[in-house]
Coordinates of C-alpha atoms in Angstrom, one line a residue:
Chain A
X1 CA -28.8 -1.8 41.2
X2 CA -30.2 -4.6 38.4
X3 CA -33.6 -2.0 38.1
X4 CA -31.4 0.5 37.0
X5 CA -29.6 -1.7 34.6
X6 CA -33.0 -2.6 33.3
X7 CA -33.7 0.9 32.7
X8 CA -30.5 1.7 31.2
X9 CA -31.3 -1.3 29.0
X10 CA -34.9 -0.1 27.9
X11 CA -33.0 3.6 27.6
X12 CA -30.6 2.2 25.0
X13 CA -33.4 0.7 23.1
X14 CA -35.5 3.1 23.0
X15 CA -32.9 5.6 22.0
X16 CA -31.8 3.1 18.9
X17 CA -35.4 2.9 18.0
X18 CA -35.7 6.5 18.1
X19 CA -32.5 6.6 15.9
X20 CA -33.2 4.0 13.6
X21 CA -36.8 5.5 12.7
X22 CA -34.6 9.2 12.3
X23 CA -32.5 7.4 9.8
X24 CA -35.4 5.6 8.0
X25 CA -37.6 8.9 7.9
X26 CA -34.5 10.8 6.1
X27 CA -33.6 8.2 3.7
X28 CA -37.7 8.0 2.4
X29 CA -37.1 12.1 2.1
X30 CA -33.9 12.1 0.5
X31 CA -35.4 12.4 -3.3
X32 CA -37.2 15.6 -1.9
X33 CA -34.2 16.7 0.2
X34 CA -31.3 16.3 -1.9
X35 CA -30.0 17.4 -5.1
X36 CA -30.5 14.5 -8.0
X37 CA -27.2 13.9 -8.0
X38 CA -26.9 12.9 -4.0
X39 CA -30.2 10.7 -4.2
X40 CA -27.8 8.7 -7.2
X41 CA -24.8 8.3 -5.0
X42 CA -27.1 7.1 -2.0
X43 CA -28.7 4.9 -4.8
X44 CA -25.1 3.4 -5.5
X45 CA -24.5 3.7 -1.9
X46 CA -27.2 1.3 -0.8
X47 CA -26.9 -1.2 -3.5
X48 CA -22.7 -1.4 -2.5
X49 CA -24.3 -1.9 1.0
X50 CA -27.0 -4.8 0.2
X51 CA -23.4 -6.6 -1.7
X52 CA -21.4 -5.4 1.4
X53 CA -24.2 -7.3 3.9
X54 CA -24.3 -10.5 1.9
X55 CA -20.3 -10.3 2.1
X56 CA -20.1 -10.1 5.9
X57 CA -22.1 -13.0 6.5
X58 CA -18.8 -14.5 6.0
X59 CA -16.4 -12.6 7.1
X60 CA -17.6 -11.3 9.9
X61 CA -20.4 -14.2 10.9
X62 CA -18.5 -17.2 9.3
X63 CA -14.9 -15.8 9.7
X64 CA -14.2 -16.5 5.8
X65 CA -12.8 -13.9 3.6
X66 CA -13.6 -14.1 0.0
X67 CA -11.7 -12.7 -2.8
X68 CA -14.2 -13.5 -5.5
X69 CA -17.5 -11.7 -4.3
X70 CA -17.2 -9.9 -7.8
X71 CA -18.2 -12.8 -9.3
X72 CA -21.9 -13.0 -7.6
X73 CA -21.9 -9.2 -7.8
X74 CA -21.2 -9.7 -11.7
X75 CA -23.3 -12.6 -12.4
X76 CA -26.3 -10.6 -11.0
X77 CA -25.5 -7.6 -13.2
X78 CA -25.0 -9.6 -16.5
X79 CA -28.2 -12.0 -15.9
X80 CA -30.3 -9.1 -16.5
X81 CA -28.1 -7.6 -18.9
X82 CA -28.0 -11.3 -21.0
X83 CA -32.3 -11.3 -20.1
X84 CA -32.7 -8.1 -22.3
X85 CA -30.6 -8.6 -25.2
X86 CA -31.9 -13.1 -25.5
X87 CA -35.3 -12.2 -24.3
X88 CA -36.3 -8.4 -24.6
X89 CA -37.5 -8.1 -21.0
X90 CA -37.5 -5.2 -19.2
X91 CA -39.5 -5.6 -16.0
X92 CA -37.1 -5.6 -12.8
X93 CA -38.9 -8.2 -11.3
X94 CA -37.5 -10.5 -13.7
X95 CA -34.4 -9.3 -13.5
X96 CA -34.1 -9.4 -9.3
X97 CA -35.8 -12.8 -9.6
X98 CA -33.1 -14.3 -11.9
X99 CA -30.2 -12.4 -10.7
X100 CA -30.7 -13.7 -7.5
X101 CA -31.5 -17.4 -8.7
X102 CA -27.8 -17.1 -11.2
X103 CA -26.0 -15.6 -8.4
X104 CA -27.0 -18.7 -5.9
X105 CA -26.2 -21.4 -8.2
X106 CA -22.8 -19.5 -9.4
X107 CA -22.4 -19.7 -5.3
X108 CA -23.2 -23.3 -4.9
X109 CA -20.9 -24.6 -7.5
X110 CA -17.9 -22.3 -6.1
X111 CA -19.4 -23.3 -2.5
X112 CA -19.2 -27.1 -3.9
X113 CA -15.0 -26.7 -4.3
X114 CA -14.5 -23.8 -1.6
X115 CA -15.6 -25.0 2.0
X116 CA -13.0 -27.6 2.1
X117 CA -10.8 -24.9 2.9
X118 CA -10.4 -21.8 5.5
X119 CA -8.0 -18.8 5.4
X120 CA -5.6 -17.8 2.7
X121 CA -6.7 -20.8 0.7
X122 CA -10.3 -20.2 0.9
X123 CA -9.3 -16.3 -0.7
X124 CA -7.5 -17.5 -3.5
X125 CA -9.9 -20.5 -4.4
X126 CA -12.3 -17.9 -4.8
X127 CA -10.5 -15.7 -6.5
X128 CA -9.0 -18.2 -8.8
X129 CA -13.4 -18.7 -9.5
X130 CA -14.0 -15.6 -10.0
X131 CA -11.8 -15.2 -12.6
X132 CA -13.1 -18.2 -14.5
X133 CA -16.1 -16.3 -14.8
X134 CA -13.7 -12.9 -15.8
X135 CA -12.6 -14.1 -18.4
X136 CA -15.5 -15.6 -20.0
X137 CA -17.1 -12.6 -19.8
X138 CA -14.0 -11.0 -21.8
X139 CA -14.0 -13.4 -23.9
X140 CA -17.1 -15.0 -25.4
X141 CA -17.7 -10.9 -26.7
X142 CA -20.2 -12.5 -29.0
X143 CA -22.5 -13.3 -25.7
X144 CA -21.1 -10.8 -23.3
X145 CA -20.2 -7.8 -25.5
X146 CA -16.8 -8.2 -24.2
X147 CA -14.7 -5.1 -23.1
X148 CA -17.5 -3.3 -24.6
X149 CA -19.9 -4.7 -22.0
X150 CA -23.8 -4.9 -22.4
X151 CA -26.1 -2.0 -22.5
X152 CA -29.3 -2.0 -20.5
X153 CA -32.3 0.1 -20.7
X154 CA -34.1 1.4 -17.8
X155 CA -36.4 -1.1 -16.4
X156 CA -40.2 -1.0 -15.8
X157 CA -40.9 -1.8 -12.0
X158 CA -43.5 -3.9 -10.2
X159 CA -45.4 -5.6 -13.0
X160 CA -44.7 -2.7 -15.3
X161 CA -47.1 -0.6 -13.5
X162 CA -44.6 2.0 -12.8
X163 CA -42.2 3.1 -16.1
X164 CA -40.4 5.5 -17.6
X165 CA -42.8 7.9 -19.2
X166 CA -42.2 8.5 -23.0
X167 CA -40.1 11.7 -23.4
X168 CA -39.0 11.8 -19.4
X169 CA -36.1 12.6 -18.1
X170 CA -34.2 9.5 -17.1
X171 CA -32.1 10.8 -14.2
X172 CA -36.1 11.8 -12.7
X173 CA -37.0 8.2 -13.1
X174 CA -33.9 6.9 -11.4
X175 CA -34.0 9.6 -8.6
X176 CA -37.2 9.0 -7.7
X177 CA -39.1 5.8 -8.4
X178 CA -36.0 3.7 -8.8
X179 CA -34.5 5.1 -5.5
X180 CA -37.5 4.2 -3.7
X181 CA -37.4 0.8 -5.5
X182 CA -33.9 0.3 -4.1
X183 CA -34.5 1.5 -0.7
X184 CA -37.3 -1.0 -0.3
X185 CA -34.9 -3.5 -1.3
X186 CA -32.1 -2.6 0.6
X187 CA -34.6 -2.4 3.8
X188 CA -35.7 -6.0 2.9
X189 CA -31.8 -6.9 2.5
X190 CA -31.2 -5.4 6.3
X191 CA -34.2 -7.4 7.9
X192 CA -33.5 -10.5 6.1
X193 CA -29.9 -10.7 7.4
X194 CA -30.8 -9.2 10.7
X195 CA -32.7 -12.5 11.3
X196 CA -30.5 -14.8 9.3
X197 CA -27.4 -13.8 11.8
X198 CA -29.5 -14.1 14.6
X199 CA -31.3 -17.4 13.7
X200 CA -29.9 -20.2 15.5
X201 CA -28.2 -21.0 12.0
X202 CA -26.6 -17.4 12.5
X203 CA -25.1 -18.3 15.5
X204 CA -24.0 -22.1 14.6
X205 CA -21.8 -19.7 11.7
X206 CA -20.6 -18.0 14.5
X207 CA -19.6 -20.7 16.4
X208 CA -17.9 -22.2 13.5
X209 CA -16.2 -19.2 13.1
X210 CA -15.0 -18.6 16.7
X211 CA -13.7 -22.5 16.8
X212 CA -14.2 -24.6 14.1
X213 CA -13.6 -27.4 16.2
X214 CA -15.6 -26.9 19.1
X215 CA -18.7 -26.2 16.8
X216 CA -18.2 -29.8 15.1
X217 CA -17.9 -31.1 18.2
X218 CA -21.4 -29.5 19.5
X219 CA -22.9 -31.2 16.4
X220 CA -22.8 -28.5 13.9
X221 CA -22.5 -29.7 10.4
X222 CA -19.4 -26.9 9.9
X223 CA -18.6 -27.6 5.8
X224 CA -22.7 -27.5 5.1
X225 CA -23.6 -24.5 7.3
X226 CA -20.3 -22.7 5.6
X227 CA -21.7 -24.2 2.1
X228 CA -25.4 -22.4 2.9
X229 CA -23.5 -19.2 4.3
X230 CA -22.1 -19.0 0.7
X231 CA -25.3 -19.0 -1.2
X232 CA -26.5 -16.4 1.1
X233 CA -23.8 -14.9 1.0
X234 CA -23.2 -15.2 -3.2
X235 CA -27.6 -14.3 -3.8
X236 CA -27.1 -11.3 -1.7
X237 CA -24.5 -9.9 -3.4
X238 CA -25.9 -10.7 -7.0
X239 CA -29.1 -9.2 -6.0
X240 CA -27.3 -6.1 -5.5
X241 CA -25.6 -6.3 -9.0
X242 CA -28.8 -7.0 -10.3
X243 CA -29.9 -3.5 -9.2
X244 CA -26.9 -1.9 -10.0
X245 CA -27.4 -2.5 -13.8
X246 CA -30.1 0.1 -14.6
X247 CA -28.7 2.9 -12.5
X248 CA -24.9 2.3 -14.6
X249 CA -27.2 1.5 -17.9
X250 CA -24.4 -0.5 -18.6
X251 CA -22.6 -3.8 -17.4
X252 CA -18.7 -4.2 -18.0
X253 CA -16.4 -6.9 -17.5
X254 CA -14.7 -5.0 -14.9
X255 CA -17.0 -5.6 -12.0
X256 CA -16.3 -9.4 -12.4
X257 CA -12.2 -8.7 -11.8
X258 CA -10.8 -9.4 -9.2
X259 CA -9.8 -5.8 -7.6
X260 CA -14.0 -5.2 -7.6
X261 CA -13.6 -8.0 -5.0
X262 CA -11.0 -6.0 -3.4
X263 CA -13.7 -3.0 -2.8
X264 CA -16.1 -4.9 -1.4
X265 CA -13.9 -6.2 1.3
X266 CA -12.7 -2.8 1.5
X267 CA -16.3 -1.7 2.4
X268 CA -16.6 -4.1 4.9
X269 CA -13.6 -3.0 6.5
X270 CA -14.6 0.4 6.0
X271 CA -17.6 0.4 8.3
X272 CA -16.4 -2.7 10.5
X273 CA -17.2 -6.6 10.0
X274 CA -17.5 -7.3 13.4
X275 CA -20.7 -5.0 13.8
X276 CA -24.3 -5.8 11.8
X277 CA -24.3 -2.5 10.3
X278 CA -20.7 -1.3 10.0
X279 CA -20.5 -2.6 6.6
X280 CA -23.5 -0.8 5.5
X281 CA -21.8 2.5 6.7
X282 CA -18.7 1.0 4.8
X283 CA -20.4 0.6 1.2
X284 CA -22.3 4.0 1.5
X285 CA -18.9 5.8 2.4
X286 CA -16.4 4.6 0.4
X287 CA -18.9 5.5 -2.3
X288 CA -18.9 9.3 -1.5
X289 CA -15.0 8.2 -1.0
X290 CA -14.7 7.1 -4.3
X291 CA -17.1 9.6 -5.9
X292 CA -14.9 12.6 -4.9
X293 CA -11.7 11.0 -4.7
X294 CA -12.4 10.6 -8.6
X295 CA -13.6 14.3 -8.7
X296 CA -10.8 15.6 -7.4
X297 CA -7.9 13.8 -8.8
X298 CA -6.7 11.6 -11.6
X299 CA -5.0 9.5 -8.6
X300 CA -8.0 8.6 -6.9
X301 CA -6.8 4.7 -6.3
X302 CA -3.6 6.1 -4.5
X303 CA -6.1 7.7 -2.6
X304 CA -8.5 4.7 -1.6
X305 CA -4.9 3.0 -1.2
X306 CA -3.6 5.5 1.4
X307 CA -6.9 5.1 3.4
X308 CA -7.1 1.6 3.5
X309 CA -3.3 1.1 4.7
X310 CA -4.2 3.7 7.4
X311 CA -7.3 1.9 8.1
X312 CA -5.7 -1.1 8.6
X313 CA -2.6 0.4 10.7
X314 CA -4.4 2.4 13.3
X315 CA -8.5 1.4 12.8
X316 CA -8.8 -2.3 12.6
X317 CA -12.2 -2.4 14.2
X318 CA -13.6 0.2 11.1
X319 CA -15.9 3.2 11.3
X320 CA -18.5 1.4 13.5
X321 CA -16.0 -1.0 15.5
X322 CA -14.1 2.4 16.6
X323 CA -17.2 5.0 16.9
X324 CA -19.8 2.9 18.6
X325 CA -17.9 2.0 21.7
X326 CA -17.1 6.0 22.0
X327 CA -20.9 6.8 22.1
X328 CA -21.5 4.1 24.4
X329 CA -19.0 5.2 27.3
X330 CA -20.0 9.0 27.1
X331 CA -23.6 7.8 27.3
X332 CA -22.8 5.5 30.3
X333 CA -21.1 8.4 31.9
X334 CA -24.0 10.6 31.4
Chain B
X1 CA 8.8 -30.5 -35.6
X2 CA 10.0 -27.2 -35.9
X3 CA 6.4 -26.2 -34.8
X4 CA 6.8 -28.2 -32.1
X5 CA 10.0 -26.5 -31.0
X6 CA 9.0 -23.0 -31.3
X7 CA 5.9 -24.1 -28.9
X8 CA 8.4 -26.0 -26.1
X9 CA 10.5 -22.4 -26.8
X10 CA 7.7 -20.7 -26.0
X11 CA 6.2 -22.4 -23.2
X12 CA 9.7 -21.8 -21.4
X13 CA 9.7 -18.6 -22.2
X14 CA 6.9 -18.1 -20.6
X15 CA 7.3 -20.5 -18.0
X16 CA 10.6 -18.5 -17.3
X17 CA 8.6 -14.9 -16.6
X18 CA 6.0 -17.0 -14.6
X19 CA 8.6 -18.3 -12.3
X20 CA 10.4 -15.3 -11.5
X21 CA 7.1 -13.6 -10.5
X22 CA 6.0 -16.5 -8.7
X23 CA 9.0 -17.7 -6.8
X24 CA 9.2 -14.4 -4.8
X25 CA 5.2 -14.5 -3.7
X26 CA 5.9 -18.3 -2.8
X27 CA 9.0 -17.1 -1.1
X28 CA 7.4 -14.7 0.7
X29 CA 4.4 -17.0 2.2
X30 CA 7.1 -19.7 2.7
X31 CA 8.8 -17.6 5.0
X32 CA 6.8 -14.7 6.3
X33 CA 3.4 -16.8 5.9
X34 CA 1.8 -13.3 3.7
X35 CA 0.0 -13.2 0.5
X36 CA 1.1 -10.1 -1.3
X37 CA -1.6 -9.0 -3.6
X38 CA 1.2 -6.2 -4.4
X39 CA 3.7 -8.5 -5.9
X40 CA 2.6 -8.1 -8.9
X41 CA 3.1 -4.2 -8.8
X42 CA 6.6 -5.0 -8.0
X43 CA 7.1 -7.1 -10.9
X44 CA 5.8 -3.2 -12.5
X45 CA 8.0 -1.4 -10.6
X46 CA 10.9 -3.3 -12.1
X47 CA 9.6 -3.1 -15.5
X48 CA 9.1 0.5 -15.4
X49 CA 12.2 1.3 -13.7
X50 CA 14.6 -0.7 -16.0
X51 CA 12.7 1.3 -19.3
X52 CA 13.2 4.6 -17.4
X53 CA 16.7 3.7 -17.0
X54 CA 17.4 2.3 -20.1
X55 CA 15.5 5.2 -22.3
X56 CA 17.8 7.6 -20.0
X57 CA 21.0 6.6 -21.5
X58 CA 19.8 4.6 -24.4
X59 CA 21.6 7.1 -26.8
X60 CA 25.3 7.2 -25.1
X61 CA 25.7 3.1 -24.9
X62 CA 25.9 0.8 -27.0
X63 CA 23.0 -2.0 -26.5
X64 CA 24.7 -4.8 -25.0
X65 CA 25.6 -2.2 -22.0
X66 CA 21.7 -1.7 -21.8
X67 CA 21.1 -5.3 -21.2
X68 CA 22.8 -4.6 -17.7
X69 CA 20.8 -1.8 -16.8
X70 CA 17.5 -4.4 -16.5
X71 CA 19.3 -5.3 -13.3
X72 CA 18.5 -1.7 -12.0
X73 CA 15.0 -3.0 -12.5
X74 CA 15.4 -5.4 -10.1
X75 CA 17.5 -3.5 -7.5
X76 CA 14.9 -1.2 -7.3
X77 CA 12.1 -3.6 -6.9
X78 CA 14.1 -4.8 -4.1
X79 CA 14.8 -1.7 -2.4
X80 CA 10.9 -0.9 -2.6
X81 CA 10.8 -4.0 -0.8
X82 CA 12.7 -3.9 1.8
X83 CA 11.8 -0.2 2.7
X84 CA 8.0 -1.7 2.7
X85 CA 8.3 -4.9 5.1
X86 CA 9.7 -3.0 7.8
X87 CA 7.4 -0.3 7.8
X88 CA 3.9 -1.6 6.9
X89 CA 4.2 -5.4 7.0
X90 CA 6.0 -5.4 10.4
X91 CA 3.2 -4.0 12.8
X92 CA 0.9 -6.5 11.5
X93 CA 2.4 -9.7 11.7
X94 CA 0.5 -10.7 15.1
X95 CA -3.0 -9.9 13.6
X96 CA -5.4 -12.2 11.6
X97 CA -3.9 -12.8 8.3
X98 CA -6.9 -10.9 6.6
X99 CA -5.2 -7.6 8.1
X100 CA -2.2 -8.4 6.1
X101 CA -3.8 -9.1 2.6
X102 CA -5.5 -6.1 2.9
X103 CA -2.6 -4.4 3.7
X104 CA -0.9 -5.7 0.9
X105 CA -4.3 -4.9 -1.6
X106 CA -3.7 -1.1 -0.5
X107 CA -0.2 -0.9 -1.6
X108 CA -1.0 -2.4 -4.7
X109 CA -3.6 0.5 -5.2
X110 CA -1.2 3.0 -4.1
X111 CA 2.0 1.4 -6.2
X112 CA -0.2 0.6 -9.7
X113 CA -1.1 4.9 -9.4
X114 CA 2.4 5.6 -8.2
X115 CA 3.7 4.5 -11.4
X116 CA 0.7 6.1 -13.2
X117 CA 1.9 9.3 -11.4
X118 CA 5.6 9.0 -12.3
X119 CA 5.9 7.8 -15.9
X120 CA 2.7 8.8 -17.1
X121 CA -0.6 6.5 -18.8
X122 CA 1.8 5.6 -22.0
X123 CA 3.5 2.4 -22.2
X124 CA 7.5 2.6 -21.8
X125 CA 9.5 0.8 -24.5
X126 CA 12.9 -0.4 -25.2
X127 CA 12.3 -2.4 -28.1
X128 CA 16.3 -1.4 -28.9
X129 CA 16.9 -4.2 -26.6
X130 CA 15.0 -7.2 -27.6
X131 CA 16.1 -6.4 -31.5
X132 CA 19.4 -6.4 -30.6
X133 CA 19.7 -10.2 -30.4
X134 CA 19.2 -11.9 -34.1
X135 CA 16.9 -14.6 -34.6
X136 CA 18.5 -18.1 -33.6
X137 CA 17.7 -21.3 -35.7
X138 CA 17.7 -24.2 -33.7
X139 CA 16.8 -27.6 -35.1
X140 CA 15.4 -26.0 -38.6
X141 CA 13.1 -23.4 -36.6
X142 CA 14.0 -19.8 -36.0
X143 CA 13.2 -18.5 -33.1
X144 CA 13.9 -14.7 -31.6
X145 CA 17.3 -14.0 -30.0
X146 CA 16.0 -12.2 -26.9
X147 CA 13.3 -14.6 -26.3
X148 CA 16.2 -17.4 -25.8
X149 CA 17.7 -14.8 -23.3
X150 CA 14.5 -14.5 -21.2
X151 CA 15.0 -18.4 -20.9
X152 CA 18.7 -18.5 -19.7
X153 CA 17.5 -15.6 -17.4
X154 CA 14.8 -17.3 -15.7
X155 CA 16.7 -20.8 -15.7
X156 CA 19.9 -19.2 -13.9
X157 CA 17.5 -17.5 -11.7
X158 CA 15.8 -21.1 -10.9
X159 CA 19.3 -22.4 -10.3
X160 CA 21.1 -19.9 -8.2
X161 CA 18.2 -19.3 -5.7
X162 CA 18.1 -23.2 -5.4
X163 CA 21.7 -22.4 -4.5
X164 CA 21.0 -19.5 -2.7
X165 CA 18.6 -21.7 -0.1
X166 CA 20.2 -24.9 -0.1
X167 CA 23.6 -24.3 -0.3
X168 CA 24.3 -21.5 1.9
X169 CA 24.4 -20.7 5.9
X170 CA 21.6 -18.2 5.2
X171 CA 19.4 -20.4 2.9
X172 CA 19.9 -22.7 6.1
X173 CA 18.1 -19.8 8.5
X174 CA 15.5 -18.9 5.5
X175 CA 14.4 -22.6 5.9
X176 CA 14.4 -22.9 9.3
X177 CA 12.4 -19.8 9.7
X178 CA 10.3 -21.0 7.3
X179 CA 9.8 -24.1 9.3
X180 CA 9.3 -23.1 12.9
X181 CA 9.6 -19.5 13.4
X182 CA 9.7 -19.6 17.1
X183 CA 12.2 -22.0 17.3
X184 CA 14.5 -20.8 15.3
X185 CA 14.0 -17.6 16.6
X186 CA 14.1 -18.8 20.3
X187 CA 17.8 -20.9 18.9
X188 CA 18.8 -17.0 18.3
X189 CA 18.1 -16.4 14.4
X190 CA 17.4 -12.8 14.0
X191 CA 14.4 -13.6 12.4
X192 CA 13.5 -9.9 12.0
X193 CA 15.9 -9.6 9.8
X194 CA 15.5 -12.9 7.6
X195 CA 11.6 -11.5 7.2
X196 CA 13.0 -8.1 5.5
X197 CA 16.0 -10.5 3.6
X198 CA 13.3 -12.9 2.3
X199 CA 11.1 -10.1 1.8
X200 CA 13.3 -7.9 -0.4
X201 CA 14.8 -11.4 -2.5
X202 CA 11.4 -11.9 -3.4
X203 CA 11.1 -8.5 -4.8
X204 CA 14.2 -8.6 -6.5
X205 CA 12.9 -11.4 -8.5
X206 CA 9.5 -9.8 -9.3
X207 CA 11.6 -6.9 -9.9
X208 CA 13.7 -9.1 -12.4
X209 CA 10.9 -10.5 -14.5
X210 CA 10.0 -7.2 -14.9
X211 CA 12.8 -6.2 -16.5
X212 CA 13.4 -8.7 -18.5
X213 CA 10.2 -8.7 -20.0
X214 CA 10.2 -5.4 -20.5
X215 CA 12.0 -4.7 -24.0
X216 CA 9.3 -7.3 -25.7
X217 CA 5.9 -5.9 -23.6
X218 CA 7.0 -2.5 -22.6
X219 CA 5.9 -1.2 -19.3
X220 CA 2.3 -1.2 -19.7
X221 CA -0.2 0.5 -16.8
X222 CA -1.8 -2.7 -15.5
X223 CA 0.8 -5.0 -16.2
X224 CA 1.2 -6.1 -12.5
X225 CA -2.3 -6.4 -12.0
X226 CA -2.5 -9.0 -14.9
X227 CA 0.2 -11.2 -13.8
X228 CA -0.5 -10.9 -10.2
X229 CA -3.5 -13.4 -11.1
X230 CA -1.2 -15.5 -13.4
X231 CA 1.2 -15.6 -10.2
X232 CA -1.1 -17.0 -8.0
X233 CA -2.4 -19.5 -10.6
X234 CA 1.6 -21.0 -10.3
X235 CA 1.5 -20.7 -6.9
X236 CA -1.8 -22.6 -6.5
X237 CA -1.1 -25.4 -8.7
X238 CA 2.8 -25.8 -7.3
X239 CA 1.9 -25.1 -3.4
X240 CA 2.0 -21.9 -2.0
X241 CA 5.5 -21.6 0.0
X242 CA 7.4 -24.3 -2.4
X243 CA 10.0 -23.3 -4.9
X244 CA 10.0 -26.6 -6.4
X245 CA 5.8 -26.1 -7.0
X246 CA 6.4 -22.6 -8.2
X247 CA 9.1 -24.3 -11.0
X248 CA 6.6 -26.7 -12.0
X249 CA 3.6 -24.6 -11.7
X250 CA 5.4 -22.0 -13.9
X251 CA 6.2 -24.8 -16.6
X252 CA 2.7 -26.4 -16.6
X253 CA 0.9 -22.8 -16.5
X254 CA 3.4 -21.6 -19.3
X255 CA 2.5 -24.7 -21.7
X256 CA -1.0 -24.3 -21.2
X257 CA -0.6 -20.9 -22.4
X258 CA 1.3 -21.6 -25.5
X259 CA -1.6 -24.8 -26.3
X260 CA -4.2 -22.2 -25.3
X261 CA -2.8 -19.1 -27.7
X262 CA -2.9 -22.2 -30.1
X263 CA -6.0 -24.3 -29.9
X264 CA -8.5 -22.5 -27.3
X265 CA -7.5 -19.2 -27.3
X266 CA -10.7 -17.7 -25.9
X267 CA -10.9 -20.1 -23.0
X268 CA -7.4 -19.8 -21.9
X269 CA -7.4 -18.1 -19.0
X270 CA -10.3 -19.8 -17.8
X271 CA -8.7 -23.4 -18.3
X272 CA -5.8 -22.1 -16.3
X273 CA -8.0 -20.8 -13.6
X274 CA -9.8 -24.5 -13.7
X275 CA -6.9 -26.3 -13.6
X276 CA -5.9 -24.3 -10.4
X277 CA -8.9 -25.1 -8.9
X278 CA -9.0 -28.9 -9.8
X279 CA -5.4 -29.2 -8.7
X280 CA -6.7 -27.0 -5.2
X281 CA -9.6 -29.4 -4.9
X282 CA -7.6 -32.6 -4.9
X283 CA -4.7 -31.3 -3.5
X284 CA -5.4 -28.5 -1.1
X285 CA -2.0 -27.4 -0.5
X286 CA -1.3 -27.6 -4.3
X287 CA 1.1 -29.9 -5.8
X288 CA 4.1 -29.5 -4.0
X289 CA 3.2 -27.5 -0.8
X290 CA 2.6 -28.6 2.6
X291 CA -0.8 -27.8 4.5

């Protein structure tokens, strides 16, 4: 009996590994298999997935719903844009390091105020603080370009060794070299987040989520852990913002405005916040959904709204949370 | 002296509109423990329906009669609330509050586009209404008469709501439900009905706010999303779920906005959000809230 279980467990692990390798192989081959437009969309999806992974460390693992993550995404993006504007930098590594650092500092400051609260108060406080940043980006136009935003030219990668050739199509650069850059960072982020949520620290966060009082009694320093979780979460989301900027070529206050925070929440709920990979799938699917809804109708916001309402009513566990058990059951029967 | 008076009147004017939006948000939270992200959109519905109704009959009726049409905007928002609560929010009361927040965010997305679909991307205006009021001189200061009208409406709404909640039988049931829903239910209060009524009243107030502001600023896409954030600041300062808090919060935010426009226009919004953050930091439940 136990041997059979062990065997099926080994089978399951092997099956998972096979699927993982197949997906990784597909992601590597995407620029050769799919047209540039699709590769570009997938890049956006992977970048949003990094933001969603970070967000879910708070919602799924710590039990805090942030309605202010647009701030971190925006700080990551604006950091790169300001480095271009004021220091004339074009190295992506400089952007990534500075963007991650700036968003981590922002998250640390937000956390100093917010981690005392939970539930709805945490959500609203995060929202209010994120809107401080939005209003600054919006009003201090001599620094941030106001509603016009700031342009970010194509950066150089890997210490300047990979760059856009003279007279080369920008799209080729973005859908090949930059895609691989994003993919590599995405895989690093997935790996890092996997390590974090399975570490003693990650388990402590889950204990806080499930029962704050008990966690406190077991000796978990609840506020400190929440604060660290927020900083890590904000850094991931900020990194996503930095990666997003060269792809978009422009950063505007829209990504700091609170409905963008709602979008990040949407990614995670769509995929399922009780699962590790749900947010990743949710972000990629959401990006396709939004792109095609925008192409299909001017009332794309309504399409997204209807999807969200139906999701909340009928599929609260999200795509992965709803579908994964179905697969698991079928396999057991077979 | 007269500039000071003008500034005070301006603050009261902002505060009136903010109160109309924020009191509904606070009432709904107080009774149902739901933060309604679509609340600003219902404010916009009030503005759009009022502008549409006024535009429909503007050439037949005298301007003073058109003022009555503003109530149609409020009624439309109330109707929307009465339909939304039982269908979309009621199934979620047993679920964690994240889902309620998400549901109302979904509603916000739908309502914003629905307004664009019905009334198009261009603003609707009815400035004849605000121009109908002559400027009034108060103690040497000249002030637009319509703004005074808005202040009066806001004040009347505050008094009316207070009387309704603290001086009627329905108000007692409402407060009982707010304090302890299970106990109220056990004592025979029809909680479902109270919920629908509270939500409807909240939407009615928001719709009224939208309708009275419309002759001045028009009905514009995105007005609800902007208003919601200001209303959040108001209820965060005052305390979620408290009507006194909504009033005091509205007065504070109205005064800061007026000062901000004069002295620190660039960072006016940032200052407001910072005030909200500081209040929450010092008093987590807001000035008048209960934790």
